[in-house]
Amino acid sequence: MPPEQQTPAPQPEGAQHRGENKPRWTERLHGLGPVIGLVLLCIAGTLLNSDFATVDNAMNVLTRTAFIGIIAVGMCFVIISGGIDLSVGSMAALIAGSVIMFINWAGPASGSPLMAVVMGAVLAVVLGALFGLAHGLLITKGRIEPFIVTLGTLGIFRAYLTYFADGGALTLDNDLSDLYAPVYYASLAGIPVPVWVFVIVAIIGGVILNRTAYGRYVQAIGSNEQVARYAAVDVDRVKILTYVLLGVCVGIATLLYVPRLGSASPTTGLLWELEAIAAVIVGGTALKGGAGSITGTVVGAILLSVISNILNLTSIISVYLNAAVQGFVIIIVAFLQRGRR
Amino acid sequence: MTSFTRRIALTAVAAAAFASLPAFAAEKVNLGVSIPAATHSFMGGINYWANQAKKDLEKEHKDLKITIKTAANAPEQANQLQDLSTVTKINALVVFPFESAALTKPVAQVKAKGAYVTVVDRGLTDTSAQDAYVAGDNTAFGRIPAEYIAKQLGGKGNVVALRGIATTLDNERMDAFNAVLKNHPDIKLLDAKYANWNRDDAFKVTQDYLTRFKNIDAIWAADDDMAVGVLKAIEQAKRDDIKIVFGGAGAKGMVKSIMDGKDKRIGADVSYSPKFIYDAIKLTAEARLKGEKLPATTIIPSVLITKENAKDFYHPNSPF
């Protein structure tokens, strides 16, 4: 619709947009939607409650964003490649449960509680990678729609957690819990560990997406899978890797999550998949794939947590309407950066 | 005691009938139990106690058969009710409805086919679809913590509350809590936010309360799962102004804390045990075996759990 997007030849749907044909600033403006939204929200938050702008509050918000944010970075790759993963919340819950069971078992069995915790953390990432690999193989080699595969595993993962937990909660033994706690509660240079991890994951994600051949393949496949295939891109391998990357991200998020409450129950990670997908989309990535940005995703994830933080810090809106406020903000921000699709 | 002797007599009569007339066994009670699947700790407890009831009661009564079905959502539960009625051919039903309105018609159909229906906890929108109703006491669930907090604080202080999910049941509890606080004008309820009966949400909401209010004397977490998140958030913020954290429902971890008395903030809890499904199945089965009816409404009382009576509420084998 905007005139500056007209090109002489009709572009095929979903074609990769070419920056050099367009004025860069308009594109940049569109990409700023989430940033503008976040800034407006922060101003509103400060006006409504002076405690909003404190360092402690900012750290609280960033720390709780870390889980969804890290998952969203992985999700960004999957969505850019044209896929989707609905199972991440259930996967995180199952990994959390498995890690807790493992540490509880390995702590006394191995005689070294610290070793048990370290191995538990490694297990989280390995399990994530394995689950991601299973998704990738089913989707590419098994030729099943990603929506269907991950819809299936969404149920499978959570059912197994419920089974292991006997419908209740799996809880980390007290001493082991104290040993593991610093991973969530400690700070380095005044910044909580989860925030550091979030920053590192985001930077690595950004570098992979924008500075490597693999990153370009991901975008090319999302733009037009057939063309990518003709261009001798190993489509299956690239796709499988996106799901493995996402699985690793879920594993990292979970290894940060476990020490927070030291327990996993069947409500753990409920609706995380939608929060992660919302963060990616609010951040300006097109749901049908092809193009997207890690920075946008990070901003999108922070934006979502800021909304609920502001709602908790104020009481001007009826508590019944909290979810509506979140919905409105998501739609407004998406409106601010329309035109990128 | 009387019920015990009656039960013995009944078992004896049943055994005698069974022995003398194997071909003409007394009319059996074929009881169906329909409950939500174990998707959170409380429902895990409901599932545990339902299976416990099946085990205990089938052992005790030869003429009783119990079939338990768990459903992940309202439509699935409606299908299962149909199956229980037409395939399993139940003549008594204990149902914990997923949703009140959606399950009213399906339950009414089971009743229309002649089964005796006991509804547990979440009521139906049309009470003519049921024979009996067994529930926990939601008013007491809100009243008891408010009274406890008011007493412990000496009638003066700042309180924040965490609510569950926006439902009538939650409103009932909150209203009862507010009603008590009305009698204590010096206790200020600073705010009440939803944390969805979820640990993670409770953690976040509490973090934000701690940022917003510099002095909080008591937190009504309104659920033991949420209390776990509340305690972690307090620990992380290193706040020592909070004197009371009051959960709810009597989860085993919380009851254990009260028994041990290690955490000064956790001095009491209010019972709202998933064990009421056990009571509902037992009451229904035993009444039907005798051909009797239950009272229209049975409220399983919610009581204050303190160090003195905590061991009566401690069920280490239950997942809840």
XYZ file of C-alpha atoms in Angstrom:
661
model
C 0.000 0.000 0.000
C 2.667 2.656 0.794
C 3.925 4.166 -2.487
C 7.610 3.742 -1.690
C 7.159 -0.009 -1.819
C 6.133 -0.040 -5.456
C 8.645 -1.721 -7.689
C 8.584 -2.053 -11.473
C 8.105 -5.819 -11.526
C 5.417 -7.428 -9.401
C 7.181 -9.213 -6.584
C 6.164 -12.738 -5.715
C 4.409 -12.988 -2.396
C 6.787 -13.362 0.471
C 9.759 -12.207 -1.588
C 12.684 -10.992 0.416
C 12.577 -7.227 0.601
C 15.620 -5.548 -0.830
C 16.825 -2.647 1.256
C 18.815 -0.973 -1.503
C 15.704 -0.235 -3.579
C 13.963 1.612 -0.792
C 14.725 4.672 1.291
C 16.383 3.196 4.345
C 14.779 5.616 6.810
C 11.198 4.527 6.159
C 12.179 0.974 6.796
C 13.950 2.003 9.937
C 10.867 3.918 11.078
C 8.694 0.854 10.633
C 11.209 -1.182 12.570
C 11.040 1.334 15.399
C 7.412 0.457 16.218
C 8.211 -1.727 19.219
C 10.848 0.714 20.460
C 8.380 3.602 20.268
C 5.795 1.437 22.030
C 8.258 0.539 24.777
C 9.321 4.161 25.308
C 5.676 5.301 25.506
C 4.907 2.534 27.988
C 7.896 3.463 30.134
C 6.837 7.113 30.205
C 3.317 6.046 31.163
C 4.704 3.743 33.845
C 6.843 6.490 35.380
C 3.911 8.910 35.409
C 1.642 6.350 37.065
C 4.102 5.208 39.710
C 7.441 6.783 40.554
C 8.805 3.403 41.654
C 8.575 2.198 38.062
C 11.780 3.958 37.065
C 13.898 2.502 39.869
C 16.843 0.245 39.122
C 15.396 -2.536 41.288
C 12.173 -2.578 39.332
C 14.009 -2.477 36.007
C 16.119 -5.454 37.113
C 13.033 -7.359 38.264
C 11.382 -6.831 34.904
C 14.484 -7.715 32.891
C 15.128 -10.827 34.974
C 11.629 -12.163 34.517
C 11.812 -11.299 30.814
C 14.948 -13.396 30.491
C 13.072 -16.737 30.236
C 10.625 -15.694 27.568
C 13.271 -13.523 25.908
C 15.776 -16.356 25.531
C 13.087 -18.661 24.153
C 11.902 -15.871 21.835
C 15.409 -15.529 20.351
C 15.259 -19.187 19.320
C 11.650 -18.814 18.230
C 12.710 -15.904 16.016
C 14.886 -18.280 13.944
C 12.101 -20.827 13.600
C 9.539 -18.209 12.570
C 11.896 -16.492 10.114
C 12.484 -19.862 8.447
C 8.717 -20.159 8.023
C 8.110 -22.608 10.874
C 6.449 -22.430 14.278
C 6.855 -24.193 17.602
C 3.838 -24.418 19.889
C 5.465 -26.777 22.356
C 8.095 -24.569 24.039
C 6.109 -23.992 27.231
C 5.441 -27.696 27.741
C 9.018 -28.495 26.728
C 10.374 -26.071 29.331
C 8.124 -27.633 31.962
C 9.197 -31.183 31.123
C 12.879 -30.217 31.030
C 12.510 -28.436 34.389
C 10.854 -31.513 35.877
C 13.452 -33.895 34.443
C 16.335 -31.745 35.668
C 14.850 -31.555 39.176
C 14.372 -35.333 39.288
C 17.903 -35.859 37.990
C 19.536 -33.503 40.491
C 17.554 -34.961 43.386
C 18.753 -38.403 42.343
C 22.340 -37.508 41.410
C 22.971 -35.314 44.473
C 23.096 -38.149 47.007
C 24.079 -40.815 44.442
C 27.190 -39.107 43.107
C 28.280 -37.747 46.473
C 28.972 -34.322 45.011
C 25.925 -32.041 45.084
C 27.719 -29.346 43.091
C 28.554 -31.827 40.347
C 24.904 -32.938 40.313
C 23.710 -29.372 39.808
C 26.234 -28.734 37.039
C 25.282 -31.962 35.312
C 21.609 -31.032 35.724
C 22.236 -27.727 33.975
C 24.025 -29.510 31.143
C 21.172 -32.010 30.948
C 18.694 -29.137 30.484
C 20.512 -27.949 27.364
C 21.052 -31.473 26.018
C 17.387 -32.385 26.481
C 16.344 -29.149 24.767
C 18.618 -29.928 21.817
C 17.271 -33.495 21.576
C 13.641 -32.390 21.664
C 14.449 -29.755 19.030
C 16.176 -32.383 16.897
C 13.106 -34.619 17.125
C 10.913 -31.728 15.997
C 13.237 -30.906 13.125
C 13.431 -34.497 11.905
C 9.673 -35.016 12.070
C 9.059 -31.769 10.215
C 11.667 -32.200 7.446
C 12.186 -35.943 7.015
C 8.709 -36.885 8.237
C 7.128 -34.084 6.197
C 4.586 -33.112 8.820
C 3.486 -29.519 9.276
C 5.405 -27.842 12.115
C 2.085 -26.701 13.568
C 0.913 -30.323 13.843
C 4.187 -31.791 15.110
C 4.545 -29.222 17.876
C 0.846 -29.332 18.707
C 1.362 -33.026 19.299
C 4.473 -32.612 21.421
C 2.793 -29.782 23.359
C 0.436 -32.403 24.740
C 3.078 -35.120 25.058
C 5.599 -33.041 27.030
C 3.067 -31.703 29.519
C 1.389 -35.066 29.996
C 4.731 -36.675 30.854
C 5.524 -33.921 33.348
C 2.099 -34.366 34.972
C 2.759 -38.107 35.079
C 6.209 -37.730 36.648
C 4.863 -35.205 39.151
C 1.844 -37.397 39.896
C -0.307 -34.345 39.253
C 1.448 -32.404 41.995
C 4.791 -30.628 42.026
C 8.377 -31.857 41.607
C 10.498 -30.003 44.118
C 14.256 -29.641 44.411
C 15.673 -30.900 47.733
C 16.481 -28.044 50.077
C 20.292 -28.217 50.193
C 20.542 -28.679 46.450
C 18.129 -25.818 45.974
C 20.364 -23.497 48.018
C 23.355 -24.579 45.962
C 21.568 -23.871 42.689
C 19.857 -20.635 43.800
C 22.675 -18.208 42.859
C 22.162 -19.050 39.171
C 18.936 -17.096 39.378
C 19.386 -14.830 42.387
C 23.048 -13.753 42.130
C 24.270 -10.620 40.381
C 27.430 -9.775 38.460
C 28.361 -6.091 38.488
C 24.911 -5.233 39.812
C 23.108 -7.055 37.022
C 21.340 -10.350 37.753
C 22.778 -13.479 36.144
C 19.668 -14.258 34.031
C 19.908 -10.802 32.439
C 23.555 -11.436 31.507
C 22.620 -14.750 29.970
C 19.737 -13.113 28.090
C 22.090 -10.453 26.681
C 24.666 -13.051 25.630
C 22.066 -15.286 23.976
C 20.596 -12.286 22.141
C 24.011 -11.146 20.889
C 24.940 -14.636 19.693
C 21.537 -14.928 18.049
C 21.964 -11.594 16.307
C 25.429 -12.524 15.040
C 24.242 -15.892 13.720
C 21.221 -14.354 12.002
C 22.948 -11.366 10.416
C 26.617 -12.245 10.021
C 26.737 -15.895 9.003
C 25.847 -17.845 5.897
C 23.552 -19.971 8.044
C 21.584 -16.884 9.067
C 21.101 -15.890 5.451
C 19.950 -19.409 4.545
C 17.331 -19.212 7.313
C 15.994 -15.964 5.864
C 16.147 -17.273 2.317
C 14.158 -20.396 3.181
C 11.520 -18.313 4.938
C 11.272 -16.042 1.907
C 10.937 -18.740 -0.666
C 11.779 -22.324 0.082
C 11.796 -23.474 -3.576
C 14.209 -20.747 -4.646
C 16.469 -21.579 -1.713
C 16.412 -25.232 -2.757
C 17.395 -24.333 -6.332
C 20.182 -22.189 -4.908
C 21.641 -25.390 -3.454
C 20.773 -24.565 0.144
C 20.480 -27.729 2.223
C 16.980 -26.771 3.317
C 16.359 -29.770 5.583
C 19.589 -29.321 7.492
C 19.021 -25.594 7.983
C 15.467 -26.184 9.179
C 16.451 -28.960 11.581
C 19.114 -26.672 12.999
C 16.576 -23.897 13.676
C 14.551 -26.282 15.852
C 17.698 -27.516 17.599
C 18.705 -23.890 18.250
C 15.268 -23.196 19.704
C 15.508 -26.344 21.842
C 18.881 -25.200 23.170
C 17.363 -21.802 23.989
C 14.507 -23.496 25.858
C 17.114 -25.576 27.729
C 19.084 -22.461 28.713
C 15.900 -20.672 29.805
C 14.923 -23.690 31.892
C 18.279 -24.015 33.609
C 17.793 -20.397 34.722
C 14.171 -21.047 35.672
C 14.662 -24.094 37.898
C 16.516 -22.245 40.704
C 13.844 -19.529 40.867
C 11.165 -21.549 42.609
C 13.015 -24.858 42.785
C 9.973 -26.721 41.558
C 8.047 -27.711 38.461
C 4.327 -28.402 38.363
C 1.878 -28.999 35.535
C 1.237 -25.226 35.369
C 4.916 -24.439 34.777
C 5.454 -22.710 31.458
C 1.769 -22.562 30.658
C 1.207 -20.302 27.605
C 4.910 -19.499 27.300
C 4.691 -20.507 23.647
C 2.185 -17.753 22.993
C 4.237 -15.204 24.931
C 7.361 -16.121 22.973
C 5.526 -16.006 19.636
C 3.934 -12.673 20.636
C 7.361 -11.260 21.519
C 8.718 -12.266 18.102
C 5.741 -10.858 16.198
C 5.494 -7.642 18.238
C 9.208 -7.269 17.545
C 8.489 -6.971 13.842
C 9.090 -10.463 12.506
C 6.516 -11.594 9.964
C 4.589 -14.680 11.072
C 4.899 -16.132 7.577
C 8.675 -15.862 7.715
C 11.357 -14.361 5.526
C 12.545 -11.458 7.595
C 12.892 -10.500 11.195
C 15.217 -9.149 13.799
C 16.660 -10.266 17.104
C 16.723 -6.698 18.457
C 13.022 -6.382 17.724
C 12.362 -9.689 19.437
C 14.260 -8.602 22.553
C 12.361 -5.307 22.659
C 9.087 -7.176 22.086
C 9.747 -9.531 24.986
C 10.618 -6.652 27.331
C 7.541 -4.758 26.187
C 5.261 -7.644 27.126
C 6.694 -7.886 30.659
C 6.573 -4.118 31.119
C 2.826 -4.128 30.458
C 2.084 -6.578 33.246
C 4.593 -4.846 35.523
C 2.803 -1.500 35.065
C -0.559 -3.159 35.675
C 0.770 -4.597 38.932
C 2.260 -1.288 40.029
C -0.979 0.612 39.561
C -4.577 -0.040 40.370
C -6.466 2.318 38.099
C -7.806 -0.371 35.807
C -10.202 -3.047 36.994
C -8.257 -6.258 37.576
C -10.743 -7.999 35.301
C -9.382 -5.991 32.357
C -5.654 -6.758 32.685
C -5.623 -9.202 29.799
C -7.513 -6.710 27.645
C -4.865 -4.034 28.230
C -2.161 -6.457 27.131
C -4.162 -7.313 24.018
C -4.665 -3.655 23.109
C -0.962 -2.848 23.485
C 0.046 -5.838 21.330
C -2.323 -4.748 18.562
C -1.258 -1.079 18.761
C 2.419 -1.969 18.542
C 1.782 -4.302 15.613
C -0.108 -1.437 13.963
C 2.844 0.919 14.476
C 5.126 -1.384 12.532
C 2.743 -2.654 9.848
C 3.948 -2.310 6.276
C 6.872 -4.616 6.926
C 4.924 -7.536 5.590
C -19.819 -45.020 65.613
C -23.370 -45.639 64.512
C -22.360 -45.423 60.898
C -19.549 -47.845 61.632
C -21.904 -50.418 63.160
C -24.369 -49.826 60.370
C -21.609 -50.379 57.878
C -20.618 -53.645 59.530
C -24.223 -54.756 59.580
C -24.601 -53.793 55.978
C -21.439 -55.594 54.952
C -22.639 -58.656 56.827
C -26.036 -58.524 55.142
C -24.431 -57.998 51.782
C -22.010 -60.852 52.363
C -24.849 -63.105 53.461
C -26.905 -62.156 50.436
C -23.925 -62.739 48.236
C -23.227 -66.151 49.751
C -26.775 -67.464 49.784
C -28.004 -66.077 46.474
C -25.086 -65.807 44.092
C -27.417 -65.678 41.107
C -29.549 -62.964 42.688
C -26.916 -60.637 44.077
C -28.348 -57.530 45.716
C -28.707 -54.497 43.498
C -25.246 -53.193 42.819
C -24.124 -49.634 42.864
C -22.299 -48.869 39.662
C -20.778 -45.523 40.452
C -19.160 -43.257 37.853
C -16.727 -40.547 38.879
C -16.008 -37.758 36.411
C -13.257 -35.292 37.336
C -10.890 -32.880 35.573
C -7.435 -34.226 34.641
C -4.457 -33.525 36.898
C -3.230 -30.334 35.276
C -2.283 -28.580 38.510
C -1.452 -29.640 42.043
C -4.973 -29.246 43.378
C -6.431 -31.414 40.600
C -3.550 -33.819 41.192
C -4.919 -34.089 44.707
C -8.475 -34.575 43.408
C -7.250 -37.449 41.205
C -5.291 -38.986 44.057
C -8.230 -38.891 46.469
C -10.686 -40.196 43.864
C -8.468 -43.217 43.235
C -7.963 -43.641 46.968
C -11.759 -43.703 47.421
C -12.095 -46.346 44.691
C -9.463 -48.496 46.390
C -10.880 -48.193 49.903
C -14.566 -48.408 49.068
C -14.395 -51.267 46.566
C -12.479 -53.267 49.141
C -15.078 -52.477 51.765
C -18.233 -53.001 49.705
C -18.587 -56.025 47.438
C -21.590 -54.523 45.675
C -19.830 -51.386 44.616
C -18.064 -50.735 41.351
C -16.390 -47.392 40.754
C -15.290 -46.119 37.343
C -13.134 -42.986 37.253
C -12.855 -40.805 34.140
C -10.653 -37.737 33.867
C -11.197 -35.034 31.264
C -8.913 -32.294 29.985
C -11.732 -29.895 29.128
C -15.469 -29.391 29.280
C -16.427 -30.987 25.924
C -14.336 -34.067 26.715
C -16.023 -34.357 30.084
C -19.440 -34.139 28.399
C -18.462 -37.025 26.082
C -17.259 -39.091 28.989
C -20.509 -38.544 30.849
C -22.336 -39.930 27.833
C -20.050 -42.966 27.784
C -20.481 -43.533 31.509
C -24.216 -43.469 31.068
C -24.604 -45.589 27.920
C -21.554 -47.881 27.938
C -20.658 -48.278 31.608
C -24.357 -48.061 32.549
C -23.776 -46.293 35.830
C -26.599 -45.827 38.326
C -24.825 -43.222 40.428
C -22.544 -40.364 39.431
C -20.129 -38.143 41.307
C -19.089 -35.305 39.049
C -16.645 -32.434 39.551
C -17.719 -30.248 36.620
C -15.064 -28.512 34.552
C -17.388 -25.579 34.018
C -20.727 -24.938 35.604
C -22.810 -23.844 32.630
C -21.349 -26.166 29.978
C -21.809 -29.345 31.996
C -25.341 -28.683 33.241
C -27.116 -30.278 30.254
C -24.862 -33.357 30.014
C -25.272 -34.033 33.736
C -29.036 -33.539 33.472
C -29.097 -36.214 30.767
C -27.313 -38.708 33.003
C -29.851 -37.965 35.735
C -32.746 -38.329 33.274
C -31.549 -41.889 32.596
C -32.059 -42.706 36.248
C -28.637 -42.245 37.820
C -28.266 -40.592 41.205
C -26.115 -37.464 40.744
C -23.808 -35.832 43.284
C -22.129 -32.638 42.097
C -18.860 -31.623 43.744
C -17.398 -28.143 44.273
C -18.234 -26.314 41.052
C -22.019 -26.133 40.997
C -24.305 -26.466 37.997
C -26.315 -23.519 36.721
C -29.530 -25.516 37.102
C -29.681 -27.335 40.417
C -32.548 -29.589 39.261
C -29.901 -31.503 37.294
C -28.452 -32.848 40.545
C -29.600 -34.840 43.561
C -26.940 -33.645 45.955
C -24.194 -31.056 46.133
C -20.950 -31.429 48.084
C -18.494 -28.551 48.283
C -15.736 -26.866 50.186
C -16.566 -23.734 52.111
C -15.372 -20.776 50.036
C -16.733 -18.164 52.394
C -14.753 -19.649 55.267
C -11.753 -19.863 52.935
C -11.783 -16.045 52.766
C -13.115 -15.333 56.252
C -10.684 -17.453 58.285
C -7.452 -15.917 56.943
C -8.841 -12.400 57.409
C -9.747 -13.168 61.016
C -6.368 -14.757 61.643
C -4.446 -11.862 60.097
C -6.522 -9.276 61.981
C -5.912 -11.065 65.266
C -2.175 -11.553 64.713
C -1.659 -7.935 63.693
C -3.638 -6.653 66.670
C -6.154 -4.993 64.380
C -3.653 -2.686 62.712
C -1.444 -2.993 59.645
C -1.022 -3.194 55.875
C -2.185 -6.218 53.921
C -1.936 -7.196 50.260
C -3.823 -10.042 48.634
C -3.240 -12.344 45.678
C -6.309 -13.612 43.901
C -6.776 -16.729 41.799
C -8.441 -16.663 38.391
C -11.394 -14.357 37.833
C -14.287 -16.683 38.774
C -17.331 -16.517 41.033
C -15.546 -18.832 43.450
C -12.684 -16.344 43.728
C -15.102 -13.434 44.163
C -16.828 -15.314 46.994
C -13.521 -15.746 48.821
C -12.460 -12.131 48.267
C -15.830 -10.791 49.428
C -15.629 -12.837 52.607
C -12.095 -11.543 53.214
C -13.186 -7.931 52.688
C -16.232 -8.374 54.920
C -14.013 -9.236 57.882
C -11.605 -6.376 57.214
C -14.554 -3.966 57.352
C -14.695 -4.617 61.088
C -11.049 -3.636 61.423
C -10.761 -0.098 60.059
C -7.055 0.138 60.933
C -6.128 -2.749 58.674
C -5.564 -1.483 55.185
C -5.918 -3.779 52.177
C -3.421 -2.083 49.864
C -4.310 -4.038 46.715
C -5.536 -7.390 45.408
C -4.211 -8.677 42.083
C -4.731 -11.879 40.142
C -1.896 -14.398 40.206
C -3.943 -17.226 38.673
C -3.224 -19.832 41.386
C 0.211 -20.072 39.788
C 3.626 -19.912 41.458
C 5.346 -17.949 38.724
C 2.622 -15.325 38.511
C 2.554 -15.042 42.300
C 6.319 -14.450 42.259
C 5.961 -11.590 39.768
C 2.935 -9.983 41.417
C 4.667 -10.104 44.802
C 7.868 -8.594 43.381
C 5.790 -5.698 42.128
C 3.936 -5.329 45.451
C 7.297 -5.169 47.221
C 8.487 -2.469 44.834
C 5.306 -0.500 45.270
C 4.691 -0.730 49.018
C 7.494 -0.009 51.457
C 5.689 -1.543 54.392
C 3.604 -4.691 54.242
C 2.623 -6.576 57.389
C 0.790 -9.532 55.906
C 0.282 -11.174 52.524
C -2.814 -13.242 51.874
C -1.623 -15.577 49.118
C -5.023 -17.320 49.052
C -3.440 -20.572 47.863
C -0.474 -22.654 48.964
C 0.971 -22.844 45.467
C 0.955 -19.066 45.230
C 2.458 -18.803 48.727
C 5.572 -20.595 47.417
C 6.113 -17.834 44.848
C 5.351 -15.159 47.453
C 8.002 -16.490 49.869
C 10.649 -16.631 47.137
C 9.949 -13.037 46.081
C 10.216 -11.833 49.704
C 13.471 -13.746 50.102
C 14.905 -12.225 46.954
C 13.943 -8.673 47.936
C 15.439 -9.319 51.418
C 12.406 -7.771 53.073
C 11.771 -8.437 56.736
C 8.703 -6.296 57.317
C 6.273 -9.059 56.314
C 5.119 -10.870 59.434
C 2.487 -13.187 57.966
C 2.180 -15.151 54.749
C -1.156 -16.947 54.643
C -1.683 -19.527 51.918
C -4.777 -21.674 51.602
C -6.043 -25.192 50.879
C -3.654 -27.132 53.093
C -1.046 -28.445 50.648
C 1.261 -30.972 52.279
C 4.384 -28.775 52.013
C 2.679 -25.890 53.739
C 1.162 -28.115 56.430
C 4.632 -29.576 57.032
C 6.036 -26.044 57.476
C 3.342 -25.321 60.065
C 4.136 -28.584 61.888
C 7.863 -27.842 61.917
C 7.323 -24.200 62.864
C 10.579 -23.202 61.174
C 9.205 -20.198 59.301
C 7.667 -17.614 61.617
C 5.641 -16.112 58.788
C 3.770 -19.359 58.182
C 1.812 -19.913 61.356
C -1.474 -21.110 59.922
C -3.404 -22.212 56.869
C -7.025 -22.823 55.996
C -8.167 -26.249 54.853
C -9.824 -26.699 51.478
C -8.623 -30.174 50.847
C -9.107 -32.002 47.555
C -10.057 -34.828 49.928
C -13.655 -33.617 49.627
C -13.927 -35.716 46.458
C -13.160 -38.740 48.657
C -15.882 -37.689 51.064
C -18.344 -37.085 48.227
C -17.708 -40.529 46.689
C -17.919 -42.234 50.073
C -21.115 -40.436 51.100
C -22.773 -41.122 47.736
C -21.709 -44.774 47.531
C -22.752 -45.611 51.079
C -26.067 -43.784 50.819
C -26.897 -45.543 47.540
C -25.918 -48.946 48.899
C -28.520 -48.362 51.581
C -30.940 -46.883 49.065
C -30.821 -43.572 50.896
C -30.438 -40.019 49.686
C -27.899 -37.413 50.634
C -28.899 -34.029 52.012
C -29.336 -31.534 49.172
C -26.199 -29.677 50.166
C -23.210 -30.873 52.154
C -20.525 -28.316 52.908
C -17.167 -29.766 53.928
C -16.061 -27.158 56.442
C -12.891 -25.125 55.944
C -11.051 -24.863 59.226
C -7.999 -23.055 60.533
C -4.898 -25.262 60.447
C -2.381 -24.422 63.151
C 0.508 -26.205 64.779
C -1.917 -27.950 67.150
C -4.052 -29.715 64.528
C -1.664 -29.736 61.551
C -0.935 -33.460 61.720
C -4.612 -34.247 60.996
C -4.202 -32.459 57.666
C -0.820 -33.899 56.697
C -1.108 -36.526 53.936
C 2.469 -37.158 52.793
C 1.416 -39.581 50.032
C -0.934 -37.172 48.310
C 0.633 -35.179 45.479
C -1.008 -32.068 46.913
